[in-house]
Coordinates of C-alpha atoms in Angstrom, one line a residue:
M1 CA 15.2 39.7 0.3
S2 CA 15.3 40.1 -3.4
E3 CA 18.2 37.5 -3.2
L4 CA 15.7 34.7 -2.8
N5 CA 13.1 36.2 -6.2
V6 CA 15.7 33.5 -8.2
S7 CA 14.0 30.6 -5.9
Q8 CA 11.5 28.0 -7.3
D9 CA 9.2 29.3 -4.4
L10 CA 10.7 27.1 -2.0
F11 CA 10.3 30.2 0.4
E12 CA 7.5 31.6 -1.0
E13 CA 3.6 31.7 0.1
S14 CA 1.6 31.4 -3.3
C15 CA 1.2 28.0 -5.0
S16 CA 1.2 28.1 -8.6
S17 CA -1.5 26.8 -10.1
Q18 CA -1.6 23.3 -11.5
T19 CA -1.8 22.4 -15.4
V20 CA -5.0 20.5 -16.1
S21 CA -5.4 18.5 -19.0
S22 CA -8.9 18.2 -20.3
E23 CA -7.5 14.8 -22.3
K24 CA -10.1 12.3 -21.0
E25 CA -7.9 9.4 -20.6
W26 CA -9.8 6.6 -18.6
L27 CA -11.8 3.7 -19.1
G28 CA -14.8 2.1 -16.8
V29 CA -17.1 4.3 -14.5
S30 CA -16.3 8.4 -13.8
I31 CA -14.1 8.6 -10.3
E32 CA -16.0 11.0 -9.5
E33 CA -18.9 8.4 -8.7
F34 CA -16.3 7.0 -6.4
K35 CA -15.4 10.3 -4.1
L36 CA -17.0 10.9 -0.4
N37 CA -16.9 14.1 1.3
T38 CA -16.4 12.0 4.7
T39 CA -14.4 10.5 6.9
E40 CA -17.1 10.5 9.7
D41 CA -17.2 6.6 10.9
Y42 CA -13.4 5.7 10.1
V43 CA -12.1 6.3 14.0
P44 CA -13.8 8.5 16.7
V45 CA -11.3 10.3 18.2
K46 CA -12.4 9.5 21.6
A47 CA -9.8 8.3 24.5
S48 CA -10.1 5.1 25.0
S49 CA -8.3 1.6 26.1
N50 CA -7.1 1.4 22.5
H51 CA -7.3 4.6 21.8
T52 CA -4.4 7.2 22.8
V53 CA -5.6 10.8 22.1
L54 CA -3.0 13.4 23.0
F55 CA -4.7 16.7 23.7
K56 CA -8.2 17.6 24.8
V57 CA -11.8 16.2 23.7
P58 CA -13.4 18.0 23.1
V59 CA -11.6 21.1 21.6
E60 CA -13.0 24.4 22.5
N61 CA -12.4 27.8 21.2
D62 CA -10.2 26.0 18.6
A63 CA -7.5 25.4 21.4
F64 CA -5.5 22.1 21.3
E65 CA -5.0 21.3 25.2
P66 CA -2.1 18.9 25.5
Y67 CA -3.2 16.0 27.5
P68 CA -2.6 15.0 30.2
E69 CA -2.6 18.0 32.3
V70 CA 0.1 16.9 34.0
K71 CA 3.8 15.9 32.7
V72 CA 3.7 12.1 33.4
D73 CA 7.3 10.2 32.2
K74 CA 6.8 7.0 30.5
W75 CA 10.0 5.2 29.9
D76 CA 9.6 1.3 29.6
A77 CA 8.8 -1.5 26.8
H78 CA 5.3 -0.1 25.8
H79 CA 6.3 3.8 25.1
V80 CA 8.4 6.0 23.2
R81 CA 11.5 6.9 24.8
M82 CA 11.0 10.8 24.8
P83 CA 14.1 12.6 24.3
H84 CA 12.8 15.2 27.0
S85 CA 12.7 12.2 29.5
P86 CA 14.9 12.3 33.2
Q87 CA 15.5 9.0 32.5
S88 CA 17.5 9.7 28.9
L89 CA 21.0 10.0 29.9
F90 CA 24.2 11.0 28.7
P91 CA 27.6 10.2 29.7
V92 CA 29.4 13.7 29.9
S93 CA 32.5 11.3 31.1
E94 CA 33.6 8.1 31.5
S95 CA 32.2 7.8 35.8
R96 CA 29.2 10.9 35.4
L97 CA 26.0 10.4 33.4
E98 CA 23.9 13.4 33.5
S99 CA 20.5 14.2 32.0
R100 CA 20.1 14.1 28.2
W101 CA 17.6 17.4 27.3
P102 CA 19.4 20.3 28.7
L103 CA 22.2 19.4 26.6
V104 CA 20.3 19.5 23.8
K105 CA 19.1 22.3 24.6
A106 CA 22.0 24.3 25.3
A107 CA 23.5 22.7 21.9
L108 CA 20.6 23.9 19.7
K109 CA 20.1 27.5 21.5
K110 CA 23.6 28.6 20.2
D111 CA 23.7 30.8 17.0
I112 CA 24.1 28.6 14.1
S113 CA 24.9 29.9 10.9
S114 CA 26.1 26.8 8.8
S115 CA 25.7 22.8 8.0
K116 CA 29.3 22.0 10.1
E117 CA 27.4 24.2 13.1
L118 CA 24.4 22.5 12.9
E119 CA 26.4 18.9 12.1
S120 CA 28.1 19.8 15.5
A121 CA 25.6 21.0 17.5
I122 CA 23.6 17.2 16.9
F123 CA 26.9 15.5 17.1
S124 CA 27.3 17.0 21.1
Y125 CA 24.7 15.2 22.3
N126 CA 25.1 12.2 19.7
S127 CA 28.3 11.1 20.9
K128 CA 28.2 7.5 19.3
G129 CA 27.1 9.4 16.4
S130 CA 29.7 11.3 16.0
Q131 CA 31.9 8.5 15.0
K132 CA 30.1 7.1 12.3
W133 CA 28.2 9.4 11.3
S134 CA 29.0 12.0 8.4
F135 CA 26.3 14.3 7.0
D136 CA 27.8 15.3 3.3
A137 CA 24.2 15.5 1.9
L138 CA 23.2 18.3 4.6
H139 CA 26.4 20.0 3.8
Q140 CA 25.7 19.8 -0.3
F141 CA 22.2 20.8 0.4
F142 CA 23.4 24.7 1.6
S143 CA 26.4 24.6 -0.4
K144 CA 25.3 23.7 -3.4
T145 CA 22.1 23.1 -4.0
L146 CA 20.6 26.0 -2.4
D147 CA 22.0 29.4 -3.5
P148 CA 23.1 31.3 -1.3
G149 CA 20.3 33.9 0.0
E150 CA 18.2 30.7 0.4
T151 CA 21.1 29.1 2.8
K152 CA 21.3 32.5 5.1
Y153 CA 17.0 32.5 5.2
F154 CA 17.4 28.9 6.5
F155 CA 19.8 29.9 9.1
K156 CA 18.3 32.7 9.8
T157 CA 14.8 32.3 9.8
V158 CA 13.6 28.8 9.4
L159 CA 16.2 26.9 11.9
P160 CA 15.2 28.9 14.6
G161 CA 11.3 27.9 14.5
I162 CA 12.3 24.3 13.8
V163 CA 14.3 24.4 17.2
E164 CA 11.3 26.3 18.9
L165 CA 9.1 23.6 17.6
A166 CA 11.6 20.8 19.2
F167 CA 11.9 22.4 22.5
D168 CA 7.9 22.8 22.5
I169 CA 7.7 19.1 23.2
E170 CA 7.9 20.3 27.1
R171 CA 4.6 21.3 27.1
K172 CA 3.2 20.1 23.9
I173 CA 3.4 16.3 24.8
P174 CA 3.4 16.1 28.1
G175 CA 2.6 12.1 28.8
G176 CA 3.9 9.0 27.2
I177 CA 3.6 8.2 23.7
P178 CA 2.4 4.1 23.4
F179 CA 3.8 1.8 20.9
L180 CA 1.6 0.4 17.6
K181 CA 2.7 -3.5 18.2
K182 CA 2.8 -5.9 16.6
G183 CA -1.2 -7.9 17.1
M184 CA -3.0 -4.4 17.7
N185 CA -5.5 -2.9 16.8
R186 CA -4.6 0.2 18.5
S187 CA -4.9 4.5 17.8
I188 CA -3.4 7.3 18.4
S189 CA -4.7 10.6 17.9
M190 CA -3.0 14.0 17.6
S191 CA -3.3 17.4 16.6
Q192 CA -1.3 18.4 13.6
E193 CA 0.7 21.0 16.1
Q194 CA 2.0 17.9 17.8
A195 CA 3.0 16.0 14.6
A196 CA 5.1 19.2 14.0
V197 CA 6.8 19.2 17.0
L198 CA 7.4 15.3 16.8
L199 CA 8.7 15.6 13.9
A200 CA 11.5 18.9 14.3
N201 CA 13.1 16.8 17.2
A202 CA 13.2 14.0 14.8
F203 CA 14.9 16.6 12.1
L204 CA 17.7 17.3 15.2
C205 CA 18.1 13.8 15.9
T206 CA 16.7 14.1 19.3
Y207 CA 15.7 10.7 20.2
P208 CA 17.3 8.2 22.0
R209 CA 18.7 5.4 21.1
R210 CA 15.7 2.6 19.3
N211 CA 15.2 -0.8 19.2
S212 CA 16.3 -1.7 22.9
T213 CA 13.5 -2.0 25.1
S214 CA 13.6 -5.7 23.1
Q215 CA 15.1 -8.1 21.0
N216 CA 11.5 -8.8 19.8
M217 CA 10.1 -4.7 18.7
Q218 CA 11.5 -3.5 15.6
F219 CA 10.8 -0.3 14.2
P220 CA 11.9 1.8 11.1
S221 CA 14.7 5.2 12.4
I222 CA 13.3 8.4 13.0
N223 CA 16.2 10.6 13.8
F224 CA 16.9 12.2 10.1
N225 CA 21.0 11.3 10.7
R226 CA 20.4 8.5 7.6
L227 CA 19.2 10.9 5.6
F228 CA 22.1 14.3 6.3
Q229 CA 25.0 11.1 4.9
C230 CA 23.0 9.7 1.7
G231 CA 26.0 11.9 -0.5
S232 CA 24.9 14.2 -3.7
L233 CA 21.8 11.5 -4.9
V234 CA 20.1 14.6 -6.5
S235 CA 16.8 13.3 -5.7
V236 CA 18.1 13.2 -1.7
Q237 CA 18.8 17.1 -2.0
Q238 CA 15.3 17.3 -3.3
K239 CA 14.1 15.2 -0.8
L240 CA 15.6 17.8 1.7
K241 CA 13.5 20.6 0.2
C242 CA 10.7 18.8 0.9
F243 CA 11.1 18.5 4.8
I244 CA 12.5 21.9 4.2
N245 CA 9.5 23.5 3.0
Y246 CA 7.2 21.5 5.5
F247 CA 9.2 23.4 8.1
R248 CA 8.9 27.0 6.7
R249 CA 5.5 26.4 6.3
V250 CA 4.6 24.8 10.3
Y251 CA 6.5 27.4 12.2
K252 CA 5.0 30.5 10.7
K253 CA 1.2 29.3 10.8
R254 CA 1.1 26.1 13.4
P255 CA -1.5 24.5 11.4
Q256 CA -4.9 23.2 13.8
G257 CA -5.6 19.8 12.3
V258 CA -6.0 16.5 13.7
I259 CA -4.5 12.8 12.6
T260 CA -5.3 9.5 13.6
F261 CA -2.6 6.7 13.2
T262 CA -4.4 3.3 13.5
R263 CA -2.7 0.3 13.3
R264 CA -5.5 -2.2 12.2
C265 CA -5.3 -6.6 12.9
V266 CA -7.5 -9.1 11.3
K267 CA -7.1 -12.6 13.2
A268 CA -7.5 -15.5 10.8
N269 CA -10.6 -16.7 11.8
N270 CA -11.9 -13.3 10.9
L271 CA -9.8 -13.5 7.4
P272 CA -12.7 -14.2 3.9
I273 CA -12.5 -18.0 3.1
W274 CA -11.8 -16.6 -0.5
A275 CA -12.8 -20.2 -2.1
E276 CA -16.3 -19.5 -1.2
N277 CA -17.0 -16.1 -1.4
E278 CA -19.6 -15.4 -4.2
S279 CA -19.6 -11.6 -4.8
E280 CA -19.2 -10.3 -8.0
L281 CA -16.3 -7.4 -9.4
T282 CA -17.5 -4.1 -8.1
K283 CA -16.8 -1.1 -10.3
L284 CA -14.1 0.2 -11.8
Y285 CA -12.0 3.6 -13.1
I286 CA -9.0 2.8 -15.0
S287 CA -6.9 5.5 -15.9
H288 CA -2.7 5.3 -17.4
K289 CA -2.9 9.4 -16.4
G290 CA -3.0 10.6 -12.8
T291 CA -1.7 9.3 -9.5
I292 CA -3.5 8.1 -6.2
E293 CA -2.7 11.1 -4.7
E294 CA -3.5 13.8 -7.2
D295 CA -6.9 12.0 -8.8
G296 CA -7.3 9.8 -6.1
A297 CA -7.6 12.1 -3.3
G298 CA -10.6 11.9 -1.2
L299 CA -10.8 8.0 -1.6
L300 CA -8.6 5.6 0.6
E301 CA -5.3 6.0 -1.2
I302 CA -3.4 3.1 -0.7
D303 CA 0.0 3.1 0.3
F304 CA 2.0 0.3 -1.3
A305 CA 4.5 0.4 1.9
N306 CA 7.3 -1.4 3.2
K307 CA 6.3 -3.8 6.2
Y308 CA 8.8 -0.9 8.4
I309 CA 6.6 2.1 7.2
G310 CA 7.9 4.7 4.8
G311 CA 10.7 2.6 3.7
G312 CA 13.6 4.3 2.5
V313 CA 12.1 7.7 3.1
L314 CA 15.0 8.6 5.4
G315 CA 17.0 7.1 3.4
R316 CA 17.8 6.9 -0.3
G317 CA 13.9 5.4 -1.5
A318 CA 12.1 7.8 -3.4
V319 CA 9.4 5.7 -4.7
Q320 CA 5.5 5.6 -4.4
E321 CA 5.8 4.7 -0.3
E322 CA 8.8 7.2 0.0
I323 CA 6.8 10.0 -2.4
K324 CA 3.3 10.0 -0.4
F325 CA 5.6 10.4 2.6
L326 CA 7.6 13.1 1.0
I327 CA 4.9 15.4 0.0
C328 CA 2.4 14.7 3.1
P329 CA 5.5 14.6 6.0
E330 CA 3.3 14.4 8.6
L331 CA 3.5 10.8 7.9
V332 CA 6.6 10.0 8.9
V333 CA 5.3 10.3 12.8
S334 CA 4.2 7.0 12.1
R335 CA 7.5 5.7 12.0
L336 CA 8.3 6.7 15.7
F337 CA 6.0 4.4 17.2
T338 CA 5.0 1.4 14.3
E339 CA 6.4 -1.4 14.7
C340 CA 7.3 -3.0 11.4
L341 CA 3.7 -4.7 10.2
D342 CA 2.7 -8.7 10.2
D343 CA 1.2 -10.5 7.5
N344 CA -2.4 -9.6 8.7
E345 CA -1.9 -5.9 9.4
A346 CA -2.0 -2.4 8.2
L347 CA -1.3 0.8 9.0
I348 CA -3.9 3.7 8.4
V349 CA -4.0 7.7 8.6
T350 CA -6.2 9.9 8.3
G351 CA -6.6 13.5 8.1
C352 CA -2.2 14.4 7.3
E353 CA -2.0 17.7 5.4
R354 CA -0.2 17.7 1.6
F355 CA 2.5 20.5 1.8
N356 CA 4.5 20.1 -1.4
K357 CA 4.4 19.0 -5.1
Y358 CA 6.6 16.9 -7.0
V359 CA 7.7 15.2 -10.3
G360 CA 9.6 12.7 -11.6
Y361 CA 9.8 8.6 -9.6
G362 CA 12.7 7.4 -8.2
D363 CA 16.3 9.4 -9.0
T364 CA 14.2 11.6 -10.8
F365 CA 12.5 12.7 -8.1
T366 CA 12.5 16.6 -8.0
W367 CA 10.4 19.2 -5.5
A368 CA 8.3 21.2 -7.2
G369 CA 7.2 23.7 -5.2
N370 CA 4.8 24.5 -2.2
Y371 CA 1.6 23.2 -2.5
V372 CA -1.9 24.1 -0.3
E373 CA -4.7 22.1 -0.3
S374 CA -7.4 23.6 -2.4
K375 CA -10.2 22.2 -0.5
M376 CA -10.3 21.6 3.5
N377 CA -12.7 19.2 4.0
L378 CA -12.7 18.2 7.5
D379 CA -14.7 15.8 9.6
S380 CA -16.3 16.7 12.9
Y381 CA -13.0 15.8 14.6
R382 CA -10.9 18.6 12.6
R383 CA -9.4 15.3 10.5
L384 CA -8.9 16.6 6.9
N385 CA -10.5 14.3 4.0
S386 CA -7.5 11.9 3.9
V387 CA -6.9 8.4 4.8
V388 CA -3.7 6.9 3.9
I389 CA -3.7 2.4 4.0
A390 CA -0.1 0.9 4.5
I391 CA -0.3 -2.3 3.3
D392 CA 3.4 -4.4 2.3
A393 CA 3.8 -6.4 -0.7
T394 CA 5.4 -9.3 -0.6
H395 CA 9.3 -9.3 -2.0
F396 CA 9.3 -11.7 -4.8
N397 CA 12.6 -10.3 -6.4
A398 CA 14.5 -13.8 -5.8
S399 CA 12.1 -16.1 -7.5
P400 CA 9.3 -13.9 -9.1
S401 CA 7.4 -17.1 -10.2
E402 CA 6.5 -18.0 -6.6
Q403 CA 4.3 -15.3 -6.1
Y404 CA 1.6 -17.5 -8.3
K405 CA 1.9 -20.2 -5.2
L406 CA -1.1 -20.6 -3.3
V407 CA 0.4 -19.8 0.2
A408 CA 1.5 -16.3 -1.7
L409 CA -1.9 -16.0 -3.4
N410 CA -3.7 -16.1 0.7
R411 CA -0.8 -13.6 1.6
E412 CA -1.5 -11.1 -0.6
L413 CA -4.9 -11.1 -0.5
N414 CA -5.6 -11.4 3.6
K415 CA -2.9 -8.1 3.0
A416 CA -5.2 -6.0 1.0
H417 CA -8.3 -7.3 3.0
V418 CA -6.7 -6.1 5.9
G419 CA -6.4 -2.6 4.5
F420 CA -9.4 -2.5 2.0
S421 CA -11.9 -3.9 4.9
F422 CA -11.1 -0.4 6.8
G423 CA -14.2 1.4 6.8
S424 CA -17.8 0.9 6.8
Y425 CA -18.0 2.8 3.4
G426 CA -15.2 4.8 0.9
N427 CA -14.0 3.2 -2.6
I428 CA -10.0 2.4 -3.2
A429 CA -7.7 4.5 -4.9
T430 CA -4.6 1.9 -6.2
G431 CA -2.1 1.0 -8.6
N432 CA 0.8 -1.5 -9.4
W433 CA 1.2 -2.9 -5.7
G434 CA 4.5 -4.1 -4.7
C435 CA 5.3 -4.2 -8.5
G436 CA 8.8 -2.1 -8.9
A437 CA 11.6 -3.6 -6.8
F438 CA 9.4 -6.3 -5.4
K439 CA 8.9 -7.4 -8.8
G440 CA 5.0 -8.3 -8.7
D441 CA 2.8 -9.1 -11.7
P442 CA 0.7 -6.1 -12.2
R443 CA -1.6 -8.6 -14.1
F444 CA -1.9 -10.9 -10.9
K445 CA -1.8 -7.8 -8.2
F446 CA -4.7 -6.0 -10.2
L447 CA -6.4 -9.1 -9.7
I448 CA -5.5 -9.8 -6.1
Q449 CA -6.7 -6.0 -5.4
L450 CA -10.1 -6.5 -7.0
M451 CA -10.5 -9.4 -5.4
A452 CA -10.3 -7.7 -1.7
A453 CA -12.1 -4.8 -2.9
S454 CA -15.1 -6.8 -4.2
V455 CA -15.3 -9.0 -1.2
N456 CA -15.5 -5.5 1.0
K457 CA -18.4 -3.9 -1.3
K458 CA -15.9 -1.3 -2.1
N459 CA -15.0 0.9 -6.1
V460 CA -11.6 0.6 -7.4
A461 CA -10.1 3.7 -9.1
Y462 CA -6.5 2.3 -10.5
F463 CA -3.4 3.9 -11.9
T464 CA -0.9 2.8 -14.3
F465 CA 1.7 5.5 -14.6
G466 CA 1.4 5.9 -17.9
D467 CA 1.4 2.5 -19.4
I468 CA -1.0 2.4 -22.0
K469 CA -0.9 -1.7 -23.0
L470 CA -1.3 -2.5 -19.4
R471 CA -4.7 -0.5 -18.6
D472 CA -6.0 -1.9 -21.8
D473 CA -4.9 -5.4 -20.5
L474 CA -6.3 -5.1 -17.3
Y475 CA -9.6 -3.2 -18.8
A476 CA -10.4 -5.9 -21.2
M477 CA -9.9 -8.9 -18.4
Y478 CA -11.9 -6.9 -16.2
N479 CA -15.0 -6.8 -18.8
F480 CA -13.9 -10.2 -19.6
I481 CA -14.8 -11.4 -15.9
K482 CA -18.0 -9.2 -15.4
T483 CA -18.9 -10.4 -19.0
N484 CA -18.4 -14.0 -17.5
K485 CA -20.3 -13.3 -14.2
V486 CA -17.0 -15.1 -12.7
T487 CA -17.4 -14.4 -8.9
V488 CA -14.1 -14.2 -6.6
G489 CA -14.9 -17.6 -5.6
T490 CA -14.4 -18.6 -8.6
L491 CA -11.4 -16.6 -9.4
W492 CA -9.7 -17.9 -6.8
H493 CA -10.0 -21.7 -7.9
I494 CA -8.6 -20.7 -11.5
L495 CA -5.4 -18.9 -9.8
S496 CA -5.1 -21.1 -7.0
A497 CA -4.4 -23.7 -10.0
Y498 CA -2.7 -21.6 -12.5
Y499 CA 0.9 -22.1 -10.5
D500 CA 0.8 -25.9 -10.7
T501 CA -1.3 -26.2 -14.0
N502 CA 1.0 -23.7 -15.9
V503 CA 4.3 -22.6 -14.3
A504 CA 5.5 -25.8 -13.1
K505 CA 4.5 -27.6 -16.5
K506 CA 6.3 -25.1 -18.6
T507 CA 3.1 -24.3 -20.6
G508 CA 4.4 -21.3 -21.8
L509 CA 0.4 -19.8 -21.1
S510 CA 0.5 -16.6 -19.3
L511 CA -2.0 -15.6 -17.1
Y512 CA -4.5 -13.8 -18.7
D513 CA -4.1 -16.2 -21.8
Y514 CA -4.8 -19.1 -18.6
L515 CA -7.9 -17.5 -17.4
H516 CA -9.2 -16.6 -21.4
S517 CA -8.9 -20.7 -21.7
T518 CA -9.9 -21.8 -18.2
L519 CA -12.9 -19.6 -18.4
G520 CA -13.4 -20.5 -22.4
T521 CA -13.3 -23.9 -21.7
E522 CA -16.4 -24.0 -18.6
K523 CA -18.4 -21.7 -21.6
E524 CA -18.2 -24.3 -24.4
T525 CA -18.5 -26.7 -22.2
L526 CA -21.9 -25.9 -21.1
M527 CA -22.5 -24.8 -24.9
E528 CA -21.6 -28.4 -25.3
V529 CA -24.1 -29.3 -22.8
S530 CA -27.4 -27.7 -24.3
D531 CA -26.5 -29.1 -28.2
N532 CA -26.4 -32.7 -27.0
S533 CA -29.5 -32.3 -24.9
I534 CA -32.4 -35.2 -25.8
D535 CA -34.0 -34.0 -28.8
E536 CA -37.6 -35.2 -28.7
N537 CA -37.6 -35.8 -32.8
K538 CA -34.6 -37.8 -33.2
S539 CA -34.5 -41.5 -34.6
P540 CA -34.9 -44.3 -32.3
E541 CA -32.1 -45.6 -33.5
N542 CA -29.9 -43.0 -32.0
D543 CA -31.1 -43.2 -28.9
D544 CA -29.4 -45.6 -26.7
D545 CA -26.5 -45.6 -24.2
S546 CA -23.8 -45.1 -27.0
I547 CA -21.7 -42.2 -28.3
K548 CA -20.0 -42.7 -31.8
T549 CA -17.5 -40.9 -32.8
N550 CA -14.8 -41.7 -35.1
D551 CA -16.0 -45.2 -35.7
T552 CA -15.8 -46.2 -31.9
S553 CA -18.4 -46.9 -29.5
V554 CA -17.4 -45.4 -26.4
K555 CA -20.1 -47.0 -23.2
C556 CA -21.4 -44.2 -21.1
Q557 CA -20.5 -45.0 -17.2
E558 CA -23.4 -45.3 -15.0
P559 CA -23.6 -42.4 -13.0
V560 CA -21.5 -42.8 -9.1
E561 CA -22.4 -41.1 -6.5
A562 CA -19.9 -37.9 -5.6
T563 CA -17.4 -37.4 -2.2
V564 CA -18.7 -34.3 -1.0
Y565 CA -16.4 -31.5 1.0
S566 CA -16.8 -29.2 2.1
L567 CA -14.7 -25.7 1.4
K568 CA -14.4 -25.1 5.2
T569 CA -11.9 -27.6 6.1
D570 CA -8.4 -28.0 4.8
E571 CA -9.7 -31.5 3.6
G572 CA -12.3 -29.8 1.2
R573 CA -9.7 -26.8 -0.2
K574 CA -7.6 -29.3 -1.6
R575 CA -9.5 -31.3 -2.7
C576 CA -11.1 -28.6 -4.8
I577 CA -7.6 -27.4 -6.2
E578 CA -6.6 -30.7 -7.3
T579 CA -10.1 -31.4 -8.5
E580 CA -9.0 -28.1 -10.7
K581 CA -5.5 -29.2 -11.5
E582 CA -6.5 -32.7 -12.2
R583 CA -9.3 -30.7 -14.8
W584 CA -6.9 -28.4 -16.8
G585 CA -4.4 -31.4 -17.2
A586 CA -6.7 -33.3 -19.0
Y587 CA -8.2 -30.9 -21.1
Q588 CA -4.5 -30.4 -22.1
D589 CA -4.2 -34.2 -22.8
A590 CA -7.2 -34.4 -24.5
M591 CA -6.6 -31.7 -26.8
A592 CA -3.2 -33.2 -27.7
K593 CA -4.3 -36.2 -28.1
H594 CA -7.0 -35.2 -30.4
S595 CA -5.3 -32.4 -33.1
N596 CA -4.2 -34.9 -35.2
S597 CA -7.1 -36.6 -36.1
D598 CA -8.9 -32.9 -35.9
E599 CA -6.6 -31.7 -38.9
K600 CA -7.3 -35.3 -40.7
N601 CA -11.6 -34.6 -40.3
I602 CA -11.3 -31.2 -41.4
A603 CA -8.8 -32.2 -44.7
N604 CA -11.6 -34.5 -45.3
R605 CA -14.2 -32.5 -45.4
S606 CA -16.2 -32.0 -48.4
G607 CA -18.9 -29.5 -49.0
M608 CA -18.6 -27.8 -45.5
N609 CA -17.2 -24.8 -43.9
K610 CA -13.6 -26.0 -43.1
N611 CA -13.2 -23.1 -40.8
A612 CA -15.7 -24.4 -38.4
P613 CA -14.6 -25.9 -35.2
V614 CA -14.3 -29.3 -34.6
K615 CA -17.2 -30.3 -32.3
R616 CA -16.4 -32.7 -28.7
K617 CA -17.8 -34.5 -26.4
I618 CA -17.5 -33.3 -22.8
S619 CA -16.5 -36.6 -22.6
D620 CA -13.2 -36.0 -24.4
Y621 CA -12.2 -33.5 -21.7
F622 CA -11.8 -35.6 -18.7
A623 CA -10.5 -39.4 -18.2
K624 CA -12.6 -42.4 -18.3
A625 CA -13.7 -43.7 -15.2
S626 CA -12.5 -47.0 -14.4
N627 CA -14.7 -49.9 -14.6
N628 CA -12.6 -51.5 -11.4

């Protein structure tokens, strides 16, 4: 097999060493302080009404025995329609239906030595697909992307291994797999070997029709036919390498770990009241180098998800979520049973293994070789120390400014909270969530994620993916907020007023300039109060109820009892936002009103520092109270 030596290492067993930079390119707290070595208390692998375990527990003698022991067919609206179900039928003529699974087995038992023969076999049990599918990407992969030796090796060795895995579904998955539907808090645990069996069937396109059990159920695709027909895109060819390398690994040595898929739903009455939260920001590590999956391994890794989990992993997509699913192909199994996510939901996958290395992003995505986990830290349930949290951001492509509206702010805060609140401990590894094709503002999303993490007492490792300026801007704002001891609730009030006071009024103030201005004004106001406090030594003639400014006497108003609103009510929160808007508007009006007189006062100063700021009274920044 010397002809395979030209391979990058698609069929090599060894894992080439990775170059590690000694350069320290980060700010904040060392990421090593954030890392833990266990996932022990996240989701115990114990069968219950809301946790389906596909093997017998406890596991004895390193042997995963499938559960249930006797085959139980589930062909209904609550379970995945399995390819080996007797109720999966296929039209062999206009008047006769036969069980589909024997046809699948007969087609795949034949000697298949080319992509055309593989296509023919798949079409033989997908009659409708044969009329509209075109496996051009698959054909190019074996005729041009791989060299002849690699192609021959695949059809002689790897494909028979995939087929063997697929056929094992009969004994490895004897029971039904429930759907993780909207509104559920439910988990599914399976062995890595069972995951490989399910993925082998997806590769061979054996799953019966999808989304046909109910018009209200929406699931992502699972069969690989979409990927096989994505044309000549270089990134698609590289995606196929990722999957082939995975199958090459698992058919030769079936993995013996456990994976848990958890759908998490937090009801509205359990979401934080952001306006009232008094948490200060937690610790931050931020770097323009490194990635979530490399440097953030061992933390709670955030998947910038599509609401249809996995996004375009089985299509043309090759950005953050798709790349995570490509280097950890076991994640693709979640597409089999996970209905699209709602605004208050997240999907968490515990224990998936990484099999591939990569370079590039999007169109430049390239498989970079086989990856072998160097530290196989397992919990007591045999799960790797790997937790992936999938949360989908809102798509603001049509109107990016809409993301600053209160409803959008709360949606993103709540979505991040649902994911970040998973587990009683652990820290977050994340980055520019929803800031690519979804047009999110990374400076805004950074604050949103910090707020959600801080409410849950979790530190944040943040990666800006090569953007040094963004790293510095985010860290400077983080320090500014920390220095001013701004709580999550205060920050929410400021952010919630930004859209109406800045964007809609076209003041031209950027988000961070607005934050500096607003928080700076509050600080100056406090200093002003201190400067104008009563001095026991001042002359009596100035101790009256008037304050003189620019030769105009302004009578102080008698204090009026304030109306008290509770922030726990909609009316209270509404009034709080309106007050913030009024205050900011009054400040801007006051600045405009006094700008000309300020310039004259500075010009007329003699023997004084003309660069010193003009002192203002607190009353200048607020509308005068009515005498009525």
